[in-house]
Coordinates of C-alpha atoms and ligand atoms in Angstrom, one line a residue:
Chain O
M29 CA 10.9 1.5 -2.2
S30 CA 9.2 1.7 -5.4
E31 CA 8.0 -1.9 -5.5
A32 CA 5.2 -0.9 -3.0
F33 CA 3.3 -0.1 -6.1
G34 CA -0.5 0.6 -5.2
V35 CA -2.0 -1.5 -8.1
H36 CA -4.2 -3.2 -5.7
G37 CA -7.0 -2.0 -3.4
A38 CA -5.6 -2.9 -0.2
Q39 CA -2.5 -0.4 -0.8
G40 CA -3.6 2.8 0.8
G41 CA -6.5 1.3 2.7
P42 CA -9.9 1.4 1.5
D43 CA -10.8 -1.2 -1.5
A44 CA -14.1 0.1 -2.7
A45 CA -14.7 3.7 -1.6
A46 CA -17.5 5.5 -3.3
R47 CA -16.1 6.7 -6.4
P48 CA -17.3 9.5 -8.7
T49 CA -19.4 8.2 -11.7
S50 CA -19.6 10.4 -14.8
P51 CA -19.9 13.5 -14.7
P52 CA -17.5 13.1 -11.7
P53 CA -17.6 16.5 -9.7
P54 CA -16.9 17.0 -6.9
P55 CA -14.5 13.9 -6.5
E56 CA -14.5 12.1 -2.9
P57 CA -11.6 12.9 -0.7
P58 CA -8.4 10.8 -1.1
W59 CA -7.7 8.3 1.7
A60 CA -3.8 7.7 0.8
L61 CA -1.1 9.5 0.1
L62 CA 2.4 7.8 -1.0
A63 CA 5.1 10.1 -0.2
E64 CA 8.4 9.5 -2.3
L65 CA 10.7 11.2 -0.1
T66 CA 13.9 10.8 -2.3
H67 CA 14.6 8.7 -5.4
G68 CA 18.1 8.0 -3.6
C69 CA 18.6 4.3 -2.8
P70 CA 21.6 2.1 -1.6
L71 CA 19.8 -0.8 -3.7
R72 CA 19.8 -1.0 -7.8
C73 CA 16.9 -3.4 -7.9
A74 CA 16.4 -4.8 -11.4
Y75 CA 12.6 -4.7 -11.1
C76 CA 12.5 -0.9 -9.7
S77 CA 9.6 0.8 -11.1
N78 CA 10.9 4.4 -10.5
P79 CA 11.7 6.4 -13.7
V80 CA 15.0 5.5 -15.6
K81 CA 15.7 9.2 -14.8
L82 CA 15.8 9.6 -11.3
I83 CA 14.7 13.1 -9.5
G84 CA 18.1 14.6 -8.3
R85 CA 18.4 15.1 -4.5
S86 CA 19.0 18.8 -4.8
V87 CA 15.5 19.4 -6.0
E88 CA 13.9 17.4 -3.2
L89 CA 11.1 18.9 -1.2
T90 CA 12.6 20.3 2.2
G91 CA 11.3 19.0 5.5
D92 CA 9.4 22.0 5.9
E93 CA 7.8 21.6 2.5
W94 CA 6.9 17.9 3.3
C95 CA 5.3 19.0 6.6
E96 CA 3.3 21.3 4.9
V97 CA 2.1 18.9 2.4
L98 CA 1.0 16.2 5.2
R99 CA -0.9 19.1 6.6
Q100 CA -2.8 19.9 3.5
A101 CA -3.1 16.1 2.8
A102 CA -4.9 15.6 6.3
E103 CA -7.2 18.7 5.5
L104 CA -8.1 17.2 2.5
G105 CA -9.2 14.0 3.8
V106 CA -5.8 11.8 3.7
V107 CA -5.8 9.3 6.7
Q108 CA -2.9 6.9 5.8
T109 CA 0.7 7.7 4.2
H110 CA 3.3 5.3 2.9
L111 CA 6.5 6.9 3.5
S112 CA 8.8 5.6 0.5
G113 CA 11.3 6.4 -2.0
G114 CA 13.8 5.5 -3.1
E115 CA 15.1 4.6 0.4
P116 CA 13.1 7.0 2.9
L117 CA 15.8 6.5 5.4
L118 CA 18.3 8.6 3.4
R119 CA 16.3 11.7 4.7
R120 CA 17.6 12.8 8.0
D121 CA 14.5 14.7 8.9
L122 CA 12.3 11.3 8.5
P123 CA 11.2 11.5 12.1
R124 CA 10.0 15.1 12.0
I125 CA 8.0 14.1 8.9
V126 CA 6.5 11.3 10.7
A127 CA 5.6 13.4 13.9
T128 CA 3.9 16.0 11.4
A129 CA 1.7 13.2 10.0
D130 CA 1.0 11.8 13.1
E131 CA -0.2 15.0 14.9
A132 CA -2.2 15.8 11.6
G133 CA -4.1 12.3 12.3
I134 CA -2.3 10.4 9.4
H135 CA -1.5 6.8 9.8
T136 CA 2.3 6.2 8.7
Q137 CA 3.9 3.4 7.3
L138 CA 7.6 3.1 6.5
V139 CA 8.5 1.4 3.3
T140 CA 12.1 0.3 3.4
S141 CA 15.0 -1.7 2.2
G142 CA 15.9 -2.0 5.6
V143 CA 19.3 -0.5 4.9
G144 CA 20.1 2.1 7.6
L145 CA 17.4 1.0 9.9
H146 CA 19.4 0.9 13.1
E147 CA 18.0 0.5 16.6
A148 CA 18.4 4.3 17.4
R149 CA 16.8 5.3 14.2
L150 CA 13.9 3.1 14.6
A151 CA 13.5 4.1 18.1
E152 CA 13.2 7.9 17.1
L153 CA 10.7 6.9 14.1
V154 CA 8.7 5.1 16.9
D155 CA 8.7 8.1 19.5
A156 CA 7.6 10.3 16.4
G157 CA 4.6 7.8 15.9
L158 CA 5.6 5.5 13.2
R159 CA 2.8 2.6 13.2
S160 CA 4.1 0.1 10.8
V161 CA 6.9 -1.2 8.4
Q162 CA 7.0 -2.7 5.2
L163 CA 10.3 -4.1 4.3
S164 CA 11.3 -5.5 0.9
V165 CA 12.9 -8.8 0.2
Q166 CA 14.1 -10.0 -3.2
H167 CA 14.8 -13.7 -2.5
A168 CA 15.5 -15.9 0.5
D169 CA 18.8 -17.0 -0.6
P170 CA 21.2 -14.2 0.0
A171 CA 23.4 -14.6 -3.0
R172 CA 20.5 -14.7 -5.4
A173 CA 19.0 -11.8 -3.5
D174 CA 22.2 -9.7 -4.1
L175 CA 21.9 -10.2 -7.7
I176 CA 18.4 -9.1 -7.9
A177 CA 19.0 -6.1 -5.8
G178 CA 22.4 -5.2 -7.4
A179 CA 23.8 -4.8 -3.9
R180 CA 24.4 -6.6 -0.6
A181 CA 21.5 -6.1 1.9
T182 CA 20.1 -9.6 3.3
G183 CA 22.1 -9.0 6.7
A184 CA 20.6 -5.3 7.0
K185 CA 17.1 -6.7 6.2
E186 CA 17.2 -9.5 8.7
R187 CA 18.4 -7.1 11.2
A188 CA 15.6 -4.5 10.4
A189 CA 13.0 -7.3 10.6
R190 CA 14.3 -8.2 14.1
L191 CA 14.0 -4.6 15.3
V192 CA 10.7 -3.9 13.9
R193 CA 9.3 -6.9 15.8
E194 CA 11.1 -6.0 19.0
A195 CA 9.7 -2.6 18.8
G196 CA 6.2 -4.1 18.5
L197 CA 5.1 -2.8 15.4
P198 CA 3.7 -4.8 12.6
L199 CA 5.8 -6.1 9.9
G200 CA 4.9 -6.4 6.4
L201 CA 7.4 -8.0 3.8
N202 CA 7.2 -6.9 0.2
A203 CA 8.6 -9.3 -2.5
V204 CA 8.4 -8.3 -6.4
L205 CA 8.0 -11.5 -8.0
H206 CA 9.6 -12.2 -11.7
R207 CA 11.8 -15.1 -13.4
A208 CA 14.5 -15.1 -11.2
N209 CA 12.2 -15.7 -7.9
L210 CA 8.9 -17.2 -8.7
D211 CA 10.0 -20.6 -8.3
A212 CA 11.4 -19.7 -4.7
L213 CA 8.1 -18.8 -3.1
D214 CA 8.1 -21.7 -0.6
A215 CA 11.5 -20.0 0.8
L216 CA 10.0 -16.7 0.7
V217 CA 7.2 -17.6 2.8
E218 CA 9.2 -19.5 5.1
L219 CA 11.8 -16.4 5.5
G220 CA 8.6 -14.4 6.3
L221 CA 7.6 -17.0 9.2
A222 CA 11.2 -17.0 10.6
W223 CA 11.2 -13.1 10.6
G224 CA 7.8 -12.8 12.3
A225 CA 6.0 -11.0 9.3
D226 CA 2.2 -10.4 9.8
R227 CA 1.7 -10.0 5.9
I228 CA 3.6 -10.6 2.9
E229 CA 2.9 -8.9 -0.3
L230 CA 3.6 -11.1 -3.4
A231 CA 3.7 -8.6 -6.2
N232 CA 4.5 -9.8 -9.7
T233 CA 6.5 -7.0 -11.4
Q234 CA 4.6 -4.0 -12.8
F235 CA 6.7 -3.0 -16.1
Y236 CA 7.4 0.7 -15.4
G237 CA 10.7 2.9 -15.2
W238 CA 13.7 0.7 -14.6
A239 CA 11.6 -2.6 -14.6
M240 CA 10.7 -1.9 -18.4
E241 CA 14.5 -1.8 -19.3
N242 CA 14.6 -5.3 -17.7
R243 CA 11.4 -6.5 -18.9
A244 CA 12.7 -9.4 -21.1
A245 CA 14.8 -10.7 -18.0
L246 CA 11.9 -10.1 -15.7
L247 CA 8.8 -11.4 -17.6
P248 CA 7.9 -15.1 -16.6
D249 CA 6.1 -17.4 -18.8
P250 CA 2.8 -18.7 -18.0
D251 CA 3.9 -22.1 -16.6
Q252 CA 6.2 -20.4 -14.0
V253 CA 3.1 -18.2 -12.8
A254 CA 1.0 -21.3 -12.5
R255 CA 3.3 -23.2 -10.3
A256 CA 3.8 -20.1 -8.2
R257 CA -0.1 -19.9 -7.9
L258 CA -0.3 -23.6 -6.7
T259 CA 2.4 -22.8 -4.0
L260 CA 0.5 -19.7 -3.1
E261 CA -2.8 -21.7 -2.6
R262 CA -1.2 -24.3 -0.4
W263 CA 0.5 -21.5 1.9
R264 CA -2.8 -19.5 2.0
V265 CA -4.7 -22.8 3.3
R266 CA -1.8 -23.4 5.9
L267 CA -1.5 -19.9 7.2
A268 CA -5.2 -18.9 7.3
G269 CA -5.6 -16.6 10.0
R270 CA -1.7 -16.5 11.1
M271 CA -0.3 -14.5 8.1
E272 CA -1.9 -12.5 5.4
L273 CA -0.8 -13.3 1.8
V274 CA -1.4 -10.7 -0.8
W275 CA -0.9 -11.7 -4.4
V276 CA -0.7 -8.9 -7.0
A277 CA -1.5 -10.6 -10.2
P278 CA 0.9 -10.5 -13.4
D279 CA -1.4 -8.4 -15.8
Y280 CA 0.6 -9.4 -18.9
V281 CA 0.5 -13.2 -18.3
D282 CA -3.2 -12.9 -17.1
A283 CA -4.3 -10.8 -19.9
T284 CA -6.5 -9.0 -17.5
A285 CA -6.1 -5.3 -16.8
K286 CA -5.6 -4.4 -13.2
P287 CA -8.0 -1.8 -11.6
C288 CA -5.0 0.6 -11.2
M289 CA -5.0 2.7 -7.8
G290 CA -8.9 2.2 -7.7
G291 CA -9.2 4.3 -10.7
W292 CA -7.5 7.5 -11.6
G293 CA -7.7 10.4 -8.9
A294 CA -10.2 8.3 -7.0
V295 CA -8.6 7.2 -3.7
S296 CA -4.9 8.2 -3.4
L297 CA -2.2 10.5 -4.6
T298 CA 1.5 10.4 -4.8
V299 CA 4.0 13.0 -4.4
A300 CA 7.3 12.6 -6.1
P301 CA 10.7 13.7 -4.4
D302 CA 10.4 17.4 -6.3
G303 CA 7.1 17.8 -5.3
S304 CA 5.1 16.9 -8.2
V305 CA 1.8 15.3 -7.5
L306 CA 0.5 12.2 -9.4
P307 CA -2.6 10.0 -9.5
C308 CA -0.3 7.0 -9.7
P309 CA 3.7 6.7 -9.1
A310 CA 4.0 5.6 -12.7
A311 CA 2.4 8.6 -14.0
A312 CA 5.4 11.0 -14.1
E313 CA 6.1 9.9 -17.8
L314 CA 2.6 10.3 -19.1
L315 CA 2.0 13.8 -17.4
G316 CA 5.5 15.2 -17.8
D317 CA 5.4 19.0 -17.6
D318 CA 1.6 18.8 -16.9
A319 CA 2.1 17.2 -13.6
P320 CA 1.0 19.7 -11.0
N321 CA 3.4 20.8 -8.0
V322 CA 2.9 21.6 -4.3
R323 CA 5.2 24.2 -4.8
D324 CA 3.1 26.0 -7.0
H325 CA -0.5 24.9 -6.0
R326 CA -2.5 23.8 -3.1
L327 CA -3.2 20.2 -2.7
D328 CA -7.1 20.5 -2.7
W329 CA -6.8 22.4 -6.0
I330 CA -4.4 19.6 -7.5
W331 CA -7.0 16.9 -6.3
R332 CA -10.1 18.5 -7.3
E333 CA -9.3 20.7 -10.2
S334 CA -6.1 20.1 -11.7
P335 CA -6.3 18.9 -15.3
A336 CA -3.9 16.2 -14.6
F337 CA -6.3 14.7 -12.0
T338 CA -9.4 15.3 -13.9
R339 CA -8.2 14.0 -17.2
Y340 CA -9.1 10.3 -16.6
R341 CA -11.6 10.5 -13.7
G342 CA -14.6 8.9 -14.2
E343 CA -15.5 7.2 -17.5
D344 CA -16.0 10.0 -19.9
W345 CA -12.7 9.8 -21.4
M346 CA -13.2 6.0 -22.2
R347 CA -13.4 4.7 -25.7
E348 CA -14.3 1.2 -27.0
P349 CA -14.1 -1.5 -26.1
C350 CA -13.9 0.0 -22.4
R351 CA -16.8 2.2 -22.9
S352 CA -19.7 -0.5 -23.2
C353 CA -17.8 -3.1 -21.3
E354 CA -19.4 -4.4 -18.2
L355 CA -16.1 -4.6 -16.4
R356 CA -15.4 -0.9 -16.8
A357 CA -16.9 -0.4 -13.0
V358 CA -14.4 -3.0 -11.9
D359 CA -10.9 -2.2 -13.4
F360 CA -11.6 1.4 -14.7
G361 CA -10.2 0.4 -18.0
G362 CA -6.9 -0.6 -16.7
C363 CA -3.7 1.4 -16.2
R364 CA -3.5 4.5 -18.2
C365 CA 0.5 4.4 -17.7
Q366 CA 0.6 1.2 -19.1
A367 CA -1.7 2.2 -22.1
Y368 CA 0.7 5.2 -22.7
A369 CA 4.1 3.1 -22.2
L370 CA 2.9 0.5 -24.7
T371 CA 1.0 2.7 -27.4
G372 CA 1.9 6.4 -26.6
D373 CA -1.9 7.2 -26.2
A374 CA -3.1 7.2 -22.6
A375 CA -6.7 7.1 -23.5
R376 CA -6.5 3.8 -25.1
T377 CA -7.6 0.4 -23.3
D378 CA -4.8 -1.0 -21.3
P379 CA -3.1 -3.5 -23.7
A380 CA -2.7 -6.0 -20.9
C381 CA -6.5 -6.6 -21.5
H382 CA -7.3 -9.3 -24.0
R383 CA -10.4 -7.3 -25.3
S384 CA -7.9 -4.4 -26.3
P385 CA -7.1 -4.0 -30.0
D386 CA -3.3 -3.5 -28.8
H387 CA -3.2 -6.7 -26.9
D388 CA -1.2 -8.4 -29.5
L389 CA 1.8 -6.2 -28.1
V390 CA 1.6 -7.9 -24.9
R391 CA 0.6 -11.3 -26.1
A392 CA 3.9 -11.3 -28.2
L393 CA 6.0 -10.8 -25.3
V394 CA 4.3 -13.3 -23.1
D395 CA 5.0 -15.9 -26.1
A396 CA 8.6 -15.0 -26.2
A397 CA 9.0 -15.3 -22.5
R398 CA 11.3 -18.0 -21.2
G399 CA 11.1 -20.2 -18.2
P400 CA 12.9 -19.6 -14.9
A401 CA 16.1 -17.2 -15.2
P402 CA 19.5 -18.9 -15.0
E403 CA 20.4 -19.1 -11.5
D404 CA 23.9 -17.3 -11.4
H405 CA 23.3 -14.9 -14.3
P406 CA 19.8 -13.7 -14.6
G407 CA 20.8 -11.2 -17.0
F408 CA 19.8 -7.9 -15.5
A409 CA 20.8 -4.3 -16.3
Y410 CA 21.6 -2.3 -13.1
R411 CA 21.5 1.4 -12.5
E412 CA 24.9 3.1 -12.3
G413 CA 26.0 3.5 -8.7
G414 CA 24.2 3.4 -5.5
T415 CA 22.2 6.3 -3.8
Chain R
M27 CA -12.6 -0.4 3.6
R28 CA -14.6 -2.5 6.3
D29 CA -17.6 -1.3 8.2
I30 CA -18.0 -2.5 11.5
A31 CA -21.2 -2.1 13.7
T32 CA -21.5 -3.2 17.5
S33 CA -24.0 -5.7 16.4
D34 CA -21.6 -7.5 14.0
R35 CA -20.8 -10.1 16.5
R36 CA -19.4 -13.4 15.6
D37 CA -18.3 -15.3 18.8
T38 CA -21.4 -15.0 20.9
A39 CA -21.1 -18.3 22.4
T40 CA -18.1 -17.3 24.8
D41 CA -18.6 -16.2 28.2
D42 CA -18.8 -12.7 28.4
R43 CA -17.6 -12.5 32.0
V44 CA -14.2 -14.0 31.9
D45 CA -12.3 -11.0 31.0
L46 CA -14.2 -8.1 33.0
D47 CA -10.9 -7.0 34.4
W48 CA -9.2 -6.5 31.2
R49 CA -8.2 -3.0 30.3
P50 CA -8.5 -2.8 26.8
A51 CA -6.2 -0.3 24.8
L52 CA -5.5 0.3 21.3
A53 CA -2.6 -1.8 19.8
R54 CA 0.3 0.4 18.5
S55 CA -0.1 0.1 15.0
V56 CA -3.7 1.4 15.4
M57 CA -5.2 4.8 15.2
F58 CA -8.6 5.8 16.3
R59 CA -9.9 9.2 15.3
H60 CA -12.8 11.0 14.1
D61 CA -12.6 12.2 10.4
R62 CA -14.2 15.5 10.1
V63 CA -13.9 15.3 6.5
R64 CA -16.1 12.5 6.2
G65 CA -18.0 12.9 9.5
A66 CA -17.1 9.4 10.5
D67 CA -15.4 7.5 13.4
L68 CA -12.3 5.4 12.0
L69 CA -9.8 2.9 13.0
L70 CA -6.8 3.4 10.8
L71 CA -4.5 0.2 10.6
P72 CA -1.5 -0.6 8.1
E73 CA -3.1 -1.2 4.6
R74 CA -6.8 -0.8 5.9
V75 CA -9.4 1.8 7.3
V76 CA -12.1 0.4 9.3
V77 CA -15.1 2.6 9.3
L78 CA -16.9 2.5 12.9
R79 CA -20.7 2.6 12.4
G80 CA -23.2 3.4 15.3
A81 CA -22.0 3.5 18.9
A82 CA -18.9 1.7 18.0
G83 CA -16.7 4.8 18.0
S84 CA -17.8 5.7 21.4
I85 CA -16.9 2.4 22.8
V86 CA -13.5 2.4 21.3
K87 CA -12.9 5.8 22.7
L88 CA -13.2 4.4 26.2
C89 CA -10.6 1.9 25.5
D90 CA -7.6 4.0 27.1
G91 CA -5.7 1.1 29.0
E92 CA -7.1 2.6 32.4
R93 CA -10.7 1.5 32.5
D94 CA -11.3 -2.1 32.6
V95 CA -14.2 -3.7 31.0
A96 CA -16.5 -3.4 33.7
A97 CA -15.9 0.3 33.9
I98 CA -16.7 0.7 30.2
V99 CA -19.8 -1.1 30.4
A100 CA -21.0 1.0 33.5
E101 CA -20.1 4.1 31.6
L102 CA -22.1 3.1 28.5
A103 CA -24.8 1.9 30.7
R104 CA -25.0 5.2 32.4
R105 CA -25.1 6.9 29.0
H106 CA -27.5 4.6 27.4
P107 CA -30.0 3.1 30.2
D108 CA -31.9 1.4 27.7
A109 CA -29.5 -0.4 25.3
P110 CA -28.3 -3.8 26.0
V111 CA -24.9 -2.8 26.7
D112 CA -24.1 -5.7 29.2
A113 CA -24.7 -8.3 26.5
E114 CA -23.1 -6.5 23.6
V115 CA -20.1 -4.5 24.7
P116 CA -17.9 -7.2 26.0
A117 CA -18.4 -9.1 22.9
F118 CA -17.6 -6.5 20.7
L119 CA -14.6 -5.7 22.5
R120 CA -13.4 -9.2 22.4
Q121 CA -14.0 -9.2 18.6
L122 CA -11.5 -6.2 18.3
R123 CA -9.0 -8.1 20.3
A124 CA -9.3 -11.1 18.2
E125 CA -8.8 -8.8 14.9
G126 CA -5.4 -7.6 16.7
W127 CA -6.7 -4.0 17.1
L128 CA -7.1 -3.9 21.1
R129 CA -4.8 -5.3 23.4
Ligands
SF4_9 S1 16.2 0.2 -6.2 FE1 15.0 -1.3 -5.1 S2 14.8 -0.6 -3.1 FE2 15.6 1.0 -4.2 S3 13.5 2.2 -4.9 FE3 14.2 0.8 -6.3 S4 12.8 -1.1 -5.9 FE4 13.1 0.2 -4.0
SF4_10 S1 -12.2 -3.6 -22.2 FE1 -11.6 -2.1 -20.8 S2 -13.2 -2.3 -19.0 FE2 -13.2 -4.2 -20.5 S3 -12.1 -5.6 -19.4 FE3 -10.8 -4.6 -20.9 S4 -9.8 -2.8 -19.7 FE4 -11.5 -3.5 -18.6

């Protein structure tokens, strides 16, 4: 479920943990670990931020290896994990992975499409210590949801939501927003109410991986975003104290860099299906072969000392305009992965920022964006096959 | 991250005696643990970590679903004879229940 993208502080817990200033050593311990258990997935979401070239199932970490990663993570200071993917339910050894995390004192949340979450499966996971479930939804209208997900899944999601509630676990919904659903926020919130969600994360699409392939079909124009914001504000007033509505801002349209992951290597780490360890789920492309792997190194070395994690930690790497900008302590110069994807140089200011010398790139895309997607043919490209 | 101390009370107006037979326990989604790496007591929640300051951790530790509020107060009064346990602990527990962390 790679829509559960940690671009905002709430993801992975603490918002404003003490951060290393420059010079950074030694870094504060990480709070959270995103475990991408597999890239396999029955859905083919148009907005998926997993890489275009997925990691194959044959090179995935074994159950034993995942358990060892979680034990090392707990020793390092990790207290929360999101068990994600792809679709983590494709891993038969998931209950064992949950149990190991729980025994090590790590709070577990399953991030799922809901496909494959049957009653017996959930009961096993709850017995193993699962604490919370986050379920993705694409649209409140099943036919449109199918068009966005490239597969039929609404029935499975509705059942999953019911089972999670019956098991007494908190339920979060996660909806990635784009041209084909930003005008349907009312129905999405109503769906959350009907399904008994405690929280809905309304996350504007982040353009990485597959989502980048679909950027033109996904990117909304500023008017569509403004309408959605008004709707959100109305619901926030109505649901205050009842349901939490989290908004992940559209950085292109807002011309504002996001404080990605609370800073590079500052709060959390991601372990990809093949054991490579990343400061952020989108960093695979930027790091390439430089990504350290749990098969070669211990997690504490990777966090504290690996070149991949120290490269953009703190502020020493920054250039102008970030270096002298008062907002650098707030947004850390934006997203390194986005700077790399759009300019080929990860140390530049995030082009989403209106102060970036490369902001014209983003501005031109936003100027070219059109309104809501045509209802029955949103124009998405889908990955081949499922799983 | 949120910090909570026993003195952060918000609903001091409510009657402390109404729920003395309530047997508080952590909600299923909530984990309490001591974090050795950071030397702190933590409540772990979905998407959130709460750092418990002062005596808060030792109070939460007594919420085992067996002891009622009166027993928790008595135990803390025994340990801290000079602290205003009667006045503060029930309100603190109610605050945690209002957050959905205790049931
Ligand atoms: S295809 Fe959809 S459900 Fe599957 S990993 Fe990507 S975003 Fe998540
Ligand atoms: S110039 Fe850099 S630090 Fe300043 S707002 Fe833009 S991205 Fe953030």
